[in-house]
Coordinates of N, CA and C in Angstrom, one line a residue:
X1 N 136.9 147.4 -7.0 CA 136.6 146.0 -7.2 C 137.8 145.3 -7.6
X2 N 138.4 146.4 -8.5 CA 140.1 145.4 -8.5 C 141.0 145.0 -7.6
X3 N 140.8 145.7 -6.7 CA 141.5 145.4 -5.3 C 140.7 144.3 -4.9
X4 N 139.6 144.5 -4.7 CA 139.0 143.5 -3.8 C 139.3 142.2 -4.4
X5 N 138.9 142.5 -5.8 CA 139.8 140.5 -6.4 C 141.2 140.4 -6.1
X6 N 141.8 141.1 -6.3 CA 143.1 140.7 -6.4 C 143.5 140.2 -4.7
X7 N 142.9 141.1 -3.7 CA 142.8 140.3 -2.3 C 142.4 139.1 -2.1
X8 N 141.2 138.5 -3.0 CA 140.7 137.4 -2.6 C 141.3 136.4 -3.7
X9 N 141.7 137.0 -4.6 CA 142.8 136.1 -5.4 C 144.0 135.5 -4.7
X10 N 144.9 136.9 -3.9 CA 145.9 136.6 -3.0 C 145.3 135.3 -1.7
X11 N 144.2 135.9 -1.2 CA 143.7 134.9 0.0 C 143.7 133.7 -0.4
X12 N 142.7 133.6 -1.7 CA 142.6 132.2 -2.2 C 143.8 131.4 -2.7
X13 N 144.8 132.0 -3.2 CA 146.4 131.4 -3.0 C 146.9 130.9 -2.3
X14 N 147.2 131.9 -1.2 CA 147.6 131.7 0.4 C 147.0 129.8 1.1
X15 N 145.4 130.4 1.0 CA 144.7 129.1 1.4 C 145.2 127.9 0.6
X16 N 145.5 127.9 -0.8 CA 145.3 126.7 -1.7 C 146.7 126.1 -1.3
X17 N 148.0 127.1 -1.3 CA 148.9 127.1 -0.8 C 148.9 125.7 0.6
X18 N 148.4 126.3 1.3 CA 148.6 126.2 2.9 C 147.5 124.7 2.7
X19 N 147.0 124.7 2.2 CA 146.3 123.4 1.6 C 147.1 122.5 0.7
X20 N 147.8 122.8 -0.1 CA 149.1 122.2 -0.6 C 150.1 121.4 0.1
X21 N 150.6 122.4 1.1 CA 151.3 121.8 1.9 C 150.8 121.3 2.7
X22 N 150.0 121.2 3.4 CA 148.9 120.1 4.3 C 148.9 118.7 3.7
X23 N 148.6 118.9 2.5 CA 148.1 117.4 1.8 C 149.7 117.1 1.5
X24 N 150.6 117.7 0.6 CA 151.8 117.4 0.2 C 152.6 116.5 2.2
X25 N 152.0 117.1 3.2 CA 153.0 116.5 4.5 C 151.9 115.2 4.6
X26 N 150.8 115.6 4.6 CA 150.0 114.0 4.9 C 150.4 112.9 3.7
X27 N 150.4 113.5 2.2 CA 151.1 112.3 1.1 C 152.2 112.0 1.9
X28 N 153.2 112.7 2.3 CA 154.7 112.2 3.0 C 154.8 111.5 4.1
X29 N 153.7 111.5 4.8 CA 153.2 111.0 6.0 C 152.3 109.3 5.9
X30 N 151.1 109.5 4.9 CA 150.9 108.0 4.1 C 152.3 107.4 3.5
X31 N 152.8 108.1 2.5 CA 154.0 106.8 2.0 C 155.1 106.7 3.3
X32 N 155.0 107.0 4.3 CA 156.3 106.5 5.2 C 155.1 105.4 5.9
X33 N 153.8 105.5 6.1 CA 153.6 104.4 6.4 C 153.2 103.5 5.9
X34 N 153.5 103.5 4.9 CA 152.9 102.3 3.5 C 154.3 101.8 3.2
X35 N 155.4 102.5 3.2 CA 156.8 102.2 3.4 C 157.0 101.2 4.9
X36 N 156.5 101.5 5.7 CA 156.4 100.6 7.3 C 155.6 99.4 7.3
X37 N 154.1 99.5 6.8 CA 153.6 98.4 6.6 C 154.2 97.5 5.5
X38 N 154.6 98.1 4.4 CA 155.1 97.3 3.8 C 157.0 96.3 4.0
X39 N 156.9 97.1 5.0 CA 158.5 96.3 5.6 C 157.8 95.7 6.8
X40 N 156.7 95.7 7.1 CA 156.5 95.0 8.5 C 155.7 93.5 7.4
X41 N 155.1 93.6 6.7 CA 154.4 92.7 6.0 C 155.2 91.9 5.4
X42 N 156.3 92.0 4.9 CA 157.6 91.5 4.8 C 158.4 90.7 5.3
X43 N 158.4 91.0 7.0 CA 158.8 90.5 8.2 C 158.2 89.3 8.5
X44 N 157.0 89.6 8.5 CA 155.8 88.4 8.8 C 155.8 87.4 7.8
X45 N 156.3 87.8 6.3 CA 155.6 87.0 5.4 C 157.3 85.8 5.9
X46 N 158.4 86.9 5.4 CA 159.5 86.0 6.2 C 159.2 84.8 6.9
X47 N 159.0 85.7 8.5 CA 158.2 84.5 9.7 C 157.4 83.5 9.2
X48 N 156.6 84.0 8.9 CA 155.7 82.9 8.5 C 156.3 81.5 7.5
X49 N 156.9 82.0 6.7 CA 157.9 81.2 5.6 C 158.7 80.1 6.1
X50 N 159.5 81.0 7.3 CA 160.4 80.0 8.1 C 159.6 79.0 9.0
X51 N 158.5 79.7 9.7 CA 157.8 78.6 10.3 C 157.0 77.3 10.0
X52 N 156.8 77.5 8.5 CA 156.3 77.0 7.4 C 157.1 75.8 7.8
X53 N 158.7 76.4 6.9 CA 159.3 75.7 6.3 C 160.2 74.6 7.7
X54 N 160.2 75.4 9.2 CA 160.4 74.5 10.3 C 159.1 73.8 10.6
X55 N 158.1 73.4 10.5 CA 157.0 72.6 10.5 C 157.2 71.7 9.7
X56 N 157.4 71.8 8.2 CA 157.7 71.0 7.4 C 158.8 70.0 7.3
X57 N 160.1 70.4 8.4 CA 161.2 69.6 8.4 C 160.8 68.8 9.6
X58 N 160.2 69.4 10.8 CA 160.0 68.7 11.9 C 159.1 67.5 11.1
X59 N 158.2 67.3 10.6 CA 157.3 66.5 10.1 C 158.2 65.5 9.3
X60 N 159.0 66.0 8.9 CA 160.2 65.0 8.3 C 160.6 64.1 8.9
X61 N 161.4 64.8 10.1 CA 162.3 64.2 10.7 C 160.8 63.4 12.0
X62 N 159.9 63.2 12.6 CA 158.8 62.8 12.9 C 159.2 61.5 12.0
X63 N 158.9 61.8 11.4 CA 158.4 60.4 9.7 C 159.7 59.2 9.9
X64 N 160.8 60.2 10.2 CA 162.3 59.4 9.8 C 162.4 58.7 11.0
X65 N 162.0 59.4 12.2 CA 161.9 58.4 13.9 C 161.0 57.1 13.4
X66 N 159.6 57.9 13.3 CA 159.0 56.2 13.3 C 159.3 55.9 12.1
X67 N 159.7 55.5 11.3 CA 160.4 54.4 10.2 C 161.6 53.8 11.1
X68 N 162.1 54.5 12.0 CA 163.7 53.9 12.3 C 162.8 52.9 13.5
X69 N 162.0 53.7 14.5 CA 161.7 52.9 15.5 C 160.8 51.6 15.1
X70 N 159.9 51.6 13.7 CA 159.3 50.3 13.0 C 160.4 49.4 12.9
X71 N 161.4 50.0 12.3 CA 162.7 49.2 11.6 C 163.1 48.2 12.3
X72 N 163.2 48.8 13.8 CA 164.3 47.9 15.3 C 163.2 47.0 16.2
X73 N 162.0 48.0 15.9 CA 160.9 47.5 17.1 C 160.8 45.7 17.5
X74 N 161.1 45.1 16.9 CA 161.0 43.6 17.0 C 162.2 43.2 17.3
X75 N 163.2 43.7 17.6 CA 164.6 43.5 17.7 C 164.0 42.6 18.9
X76 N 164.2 43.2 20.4 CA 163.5 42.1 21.6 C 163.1 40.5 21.0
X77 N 162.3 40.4 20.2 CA 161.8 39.5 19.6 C 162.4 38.8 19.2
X78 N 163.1 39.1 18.1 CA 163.7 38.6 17.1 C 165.0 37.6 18.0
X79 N 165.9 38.7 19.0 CA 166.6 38.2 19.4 C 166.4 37.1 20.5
X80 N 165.3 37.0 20.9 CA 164.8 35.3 21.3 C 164.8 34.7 20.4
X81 N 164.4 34.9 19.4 CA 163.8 33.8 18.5 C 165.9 32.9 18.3
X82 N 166.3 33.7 18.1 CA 167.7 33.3 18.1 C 167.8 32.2 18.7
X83 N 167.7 31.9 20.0 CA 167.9 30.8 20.5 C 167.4 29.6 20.1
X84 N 166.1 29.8 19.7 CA 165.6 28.6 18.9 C 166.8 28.0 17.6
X85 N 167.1 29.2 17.1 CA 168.2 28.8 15.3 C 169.0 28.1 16.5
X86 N 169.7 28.7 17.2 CA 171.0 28.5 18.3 C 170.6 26.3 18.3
X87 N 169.4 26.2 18.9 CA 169.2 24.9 19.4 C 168.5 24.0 17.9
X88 N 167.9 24.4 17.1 CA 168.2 23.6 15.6 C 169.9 23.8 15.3
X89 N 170.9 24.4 15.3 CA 172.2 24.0 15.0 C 172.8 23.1 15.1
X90 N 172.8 23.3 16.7 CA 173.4 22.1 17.4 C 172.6 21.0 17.5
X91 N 171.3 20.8 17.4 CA 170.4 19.7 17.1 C 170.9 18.9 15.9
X92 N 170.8 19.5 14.7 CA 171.3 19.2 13.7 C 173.3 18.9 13.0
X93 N 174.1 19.5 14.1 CA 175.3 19.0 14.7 C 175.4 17.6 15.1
X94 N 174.6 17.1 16.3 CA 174.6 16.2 16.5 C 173.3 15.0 16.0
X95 N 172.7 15.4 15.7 CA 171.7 13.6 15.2 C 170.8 15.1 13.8
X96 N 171.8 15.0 12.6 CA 171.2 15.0 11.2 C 169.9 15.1 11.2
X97 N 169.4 15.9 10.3 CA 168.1 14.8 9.8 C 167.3 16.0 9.0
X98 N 166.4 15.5 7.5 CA 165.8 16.5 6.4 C 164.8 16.8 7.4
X99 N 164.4 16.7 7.9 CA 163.4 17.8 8.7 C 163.5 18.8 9.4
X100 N 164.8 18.3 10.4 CA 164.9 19.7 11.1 C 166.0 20.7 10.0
X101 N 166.7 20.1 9.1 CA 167.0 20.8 8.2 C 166.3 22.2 7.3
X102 N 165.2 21.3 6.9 CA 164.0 22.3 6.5 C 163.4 23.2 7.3
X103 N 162.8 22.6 8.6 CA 162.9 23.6 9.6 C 164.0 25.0 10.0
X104 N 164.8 24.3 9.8 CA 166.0 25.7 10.3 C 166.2 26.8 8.9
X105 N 166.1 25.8 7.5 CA 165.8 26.8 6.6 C 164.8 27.5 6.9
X106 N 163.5 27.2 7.1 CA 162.5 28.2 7.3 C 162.8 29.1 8.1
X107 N 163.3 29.0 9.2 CA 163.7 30.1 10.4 C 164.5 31.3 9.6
X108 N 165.4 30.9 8.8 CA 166.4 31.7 8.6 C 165.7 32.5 7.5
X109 N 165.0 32.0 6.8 CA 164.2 32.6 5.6 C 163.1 33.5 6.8
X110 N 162.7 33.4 7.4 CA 161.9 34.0 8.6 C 162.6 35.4 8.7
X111 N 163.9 35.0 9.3 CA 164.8 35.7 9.9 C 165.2 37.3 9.0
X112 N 165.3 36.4 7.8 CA 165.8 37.4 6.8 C 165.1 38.1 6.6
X113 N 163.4 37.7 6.5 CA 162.4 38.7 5.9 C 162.3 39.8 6.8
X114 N 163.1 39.2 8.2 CA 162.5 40.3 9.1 C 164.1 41.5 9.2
X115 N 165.1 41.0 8.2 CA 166.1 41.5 8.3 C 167.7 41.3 9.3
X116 N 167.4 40.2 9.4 CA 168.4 39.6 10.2 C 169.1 38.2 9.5
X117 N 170.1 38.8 9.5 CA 171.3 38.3 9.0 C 172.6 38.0 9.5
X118 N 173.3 36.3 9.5 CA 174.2 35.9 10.4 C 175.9 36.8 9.8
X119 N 176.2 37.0 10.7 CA 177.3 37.7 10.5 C 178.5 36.4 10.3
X120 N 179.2 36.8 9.1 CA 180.5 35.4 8.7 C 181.8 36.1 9.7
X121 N 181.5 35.1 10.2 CA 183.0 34.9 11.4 C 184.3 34.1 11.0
X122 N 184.3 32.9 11.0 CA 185.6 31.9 10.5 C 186.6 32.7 9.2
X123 N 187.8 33.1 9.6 CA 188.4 33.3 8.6 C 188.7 34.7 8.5
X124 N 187.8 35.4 9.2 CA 187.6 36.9 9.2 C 188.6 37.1 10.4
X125 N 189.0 38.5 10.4 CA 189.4 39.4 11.2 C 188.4 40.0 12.6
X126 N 189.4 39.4 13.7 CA 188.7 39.7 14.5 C 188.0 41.1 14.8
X127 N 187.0 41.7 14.5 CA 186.2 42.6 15.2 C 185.3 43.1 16.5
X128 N 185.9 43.8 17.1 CA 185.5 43.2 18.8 C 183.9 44.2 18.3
X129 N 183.2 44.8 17.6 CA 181.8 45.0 17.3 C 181.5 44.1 16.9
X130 N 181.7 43.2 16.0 CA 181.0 41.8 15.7 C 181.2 40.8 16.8
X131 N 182.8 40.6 17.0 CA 182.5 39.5 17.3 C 182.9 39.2 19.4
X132 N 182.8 38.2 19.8 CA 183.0 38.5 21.1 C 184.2 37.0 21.5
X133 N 185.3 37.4 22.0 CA 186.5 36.5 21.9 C 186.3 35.4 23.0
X134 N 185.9 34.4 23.0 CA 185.8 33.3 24.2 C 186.7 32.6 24.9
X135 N 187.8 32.5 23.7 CA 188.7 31.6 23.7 C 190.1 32.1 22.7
X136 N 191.2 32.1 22.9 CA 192.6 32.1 22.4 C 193.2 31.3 22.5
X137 N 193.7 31.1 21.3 CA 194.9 29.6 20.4 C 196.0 30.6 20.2
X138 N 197.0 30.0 20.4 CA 198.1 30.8 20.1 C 198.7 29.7 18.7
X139 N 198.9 30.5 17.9 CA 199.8 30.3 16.7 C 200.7 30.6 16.0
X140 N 201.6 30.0 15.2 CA 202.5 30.2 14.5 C 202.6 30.8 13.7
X141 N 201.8 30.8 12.5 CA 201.8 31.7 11.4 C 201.3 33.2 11.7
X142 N 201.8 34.2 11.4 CA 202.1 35.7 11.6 C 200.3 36.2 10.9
X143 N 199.6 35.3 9.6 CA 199.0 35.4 9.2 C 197.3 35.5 9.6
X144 N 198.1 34.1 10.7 CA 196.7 33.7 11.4 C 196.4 34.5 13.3
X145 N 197.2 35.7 13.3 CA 197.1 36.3 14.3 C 196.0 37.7 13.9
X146 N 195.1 37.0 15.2 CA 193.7 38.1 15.3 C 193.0 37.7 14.3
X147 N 192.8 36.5 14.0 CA 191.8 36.0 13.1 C 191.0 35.1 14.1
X148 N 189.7 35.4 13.2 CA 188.4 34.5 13.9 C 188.9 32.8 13.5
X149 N 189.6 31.8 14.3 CA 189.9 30.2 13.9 C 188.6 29.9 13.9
X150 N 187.7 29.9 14.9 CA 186.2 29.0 14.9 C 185.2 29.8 15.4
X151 N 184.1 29.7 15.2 CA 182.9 30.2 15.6 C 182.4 29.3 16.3
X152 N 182.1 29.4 17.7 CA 181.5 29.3 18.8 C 179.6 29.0 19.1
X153 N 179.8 30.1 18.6 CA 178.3 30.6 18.8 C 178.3 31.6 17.2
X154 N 177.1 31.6 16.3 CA 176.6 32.4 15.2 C 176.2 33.6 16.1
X155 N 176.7 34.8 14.8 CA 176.4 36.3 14.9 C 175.4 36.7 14.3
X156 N 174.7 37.6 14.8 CA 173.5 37.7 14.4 C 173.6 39.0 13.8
X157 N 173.0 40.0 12.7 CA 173.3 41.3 12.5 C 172.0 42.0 12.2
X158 N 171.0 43.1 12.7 CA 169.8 43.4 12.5 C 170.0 44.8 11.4
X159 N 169.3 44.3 10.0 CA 169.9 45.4 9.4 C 171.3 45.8 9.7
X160 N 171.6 47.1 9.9 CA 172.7 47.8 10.2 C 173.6 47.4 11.7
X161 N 172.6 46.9 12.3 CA 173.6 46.8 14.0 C 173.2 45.5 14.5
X162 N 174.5 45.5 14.9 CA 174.5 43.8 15.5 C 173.7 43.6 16.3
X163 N 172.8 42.7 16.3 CA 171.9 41.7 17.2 C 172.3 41.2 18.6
X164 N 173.4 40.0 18.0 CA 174.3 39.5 18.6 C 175.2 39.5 18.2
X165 N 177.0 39.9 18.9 CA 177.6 39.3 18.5 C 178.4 37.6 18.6
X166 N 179.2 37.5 17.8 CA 179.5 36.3 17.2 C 180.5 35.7 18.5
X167 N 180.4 34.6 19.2 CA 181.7 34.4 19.9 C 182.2 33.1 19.8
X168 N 183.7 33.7 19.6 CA 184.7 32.7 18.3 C 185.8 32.4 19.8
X169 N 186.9 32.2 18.7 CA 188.2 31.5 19.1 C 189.4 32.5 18.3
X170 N 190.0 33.0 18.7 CA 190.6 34.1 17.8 C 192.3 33.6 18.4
X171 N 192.4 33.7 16.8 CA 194.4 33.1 16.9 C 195.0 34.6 18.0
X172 N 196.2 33.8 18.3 CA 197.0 34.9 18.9 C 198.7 34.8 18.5
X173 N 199.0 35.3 18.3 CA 200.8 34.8 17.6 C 201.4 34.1 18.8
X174 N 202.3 33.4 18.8 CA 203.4 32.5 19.8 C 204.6 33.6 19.9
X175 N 204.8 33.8 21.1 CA 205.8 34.5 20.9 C 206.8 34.2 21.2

């Protein structure tokens, strides 16, 4: 009977053994793929992060177009309405008078609310983005070369970009 235990002692070894290492390669076999899922779930969460965070900028820049295209959208508009100021100027150039005065302040007060603003020409340095040259005076002084001498016609400026530009009389030196 001592033999016989110690056989089945040995067998039962053997087995627990061979059962040891079975479970010991499947534990090595789970953590390499819980090591995999867990670098693949990683990857994704990444992805997902960036896609997040490119959704969220596109939505930005969405927001920043229509604010700019609200900003301009009446430009067309606006820049008729010009002609009207254009014809109170010269109305008021030639035959005065407190009404159409007040009238043309309103326009301009109009003008402004909507962001438009006359660009100052006389005195200034010619700018061929502001202004647009009609006419050249040639002159003497070194000072008064490439300066705006008269305005022609008023410049208009919308927000940030000219409307219209301004068309003057710009000195030229004598040579």
């Amino acid at each position: 009977m001592s033999e016989e235990t110690n056989d089945e002692i040995e067998l039962e070894t053997d087995e627990e053994l061979l059962e040891e290492e079975g479970l010991k390669e499947k534990l090595k076999k789970l953590r390499e793929e819980l090591k995999a899922c867990q670098k693949e779930k990683a990857e994704y969460l990444a992805g997902w992060q960036r896609a997040k965070a490119d959704f969220i900028n596109a939505r930005k820049d969405e927001e920043r177009a229509r604010a700019e295209f609200l900003k301009y959208s009446e430009e067309k508009t606006l820049y008729d309405i010009l002609a009207v100021a254009d014809s109170l100027e010269l109305a008021m150039r030639l035959k005065p008078s407190e009404g159409m005065e007040q009238i043309y302040s309103q326009l301009r007060e109009f003008l402004k609310s909507r962001g438009v603003l006359p660009i100052e020409s006389a005195g200034k340095k010619f700018d061929p983005f502001e202004h647009e040259a009609l006419e050249k005076e040639e002159v003497e002084e070194e000072a008064r070369d490439n300066i705006v001498l008269e305005e022609l016609q008023k410049g208009w400026r919308l927000y940030d970009r000219v409307l219209r530009p301004a068309k003057v009389k710009v000195g030229v030196l004598k040579k």
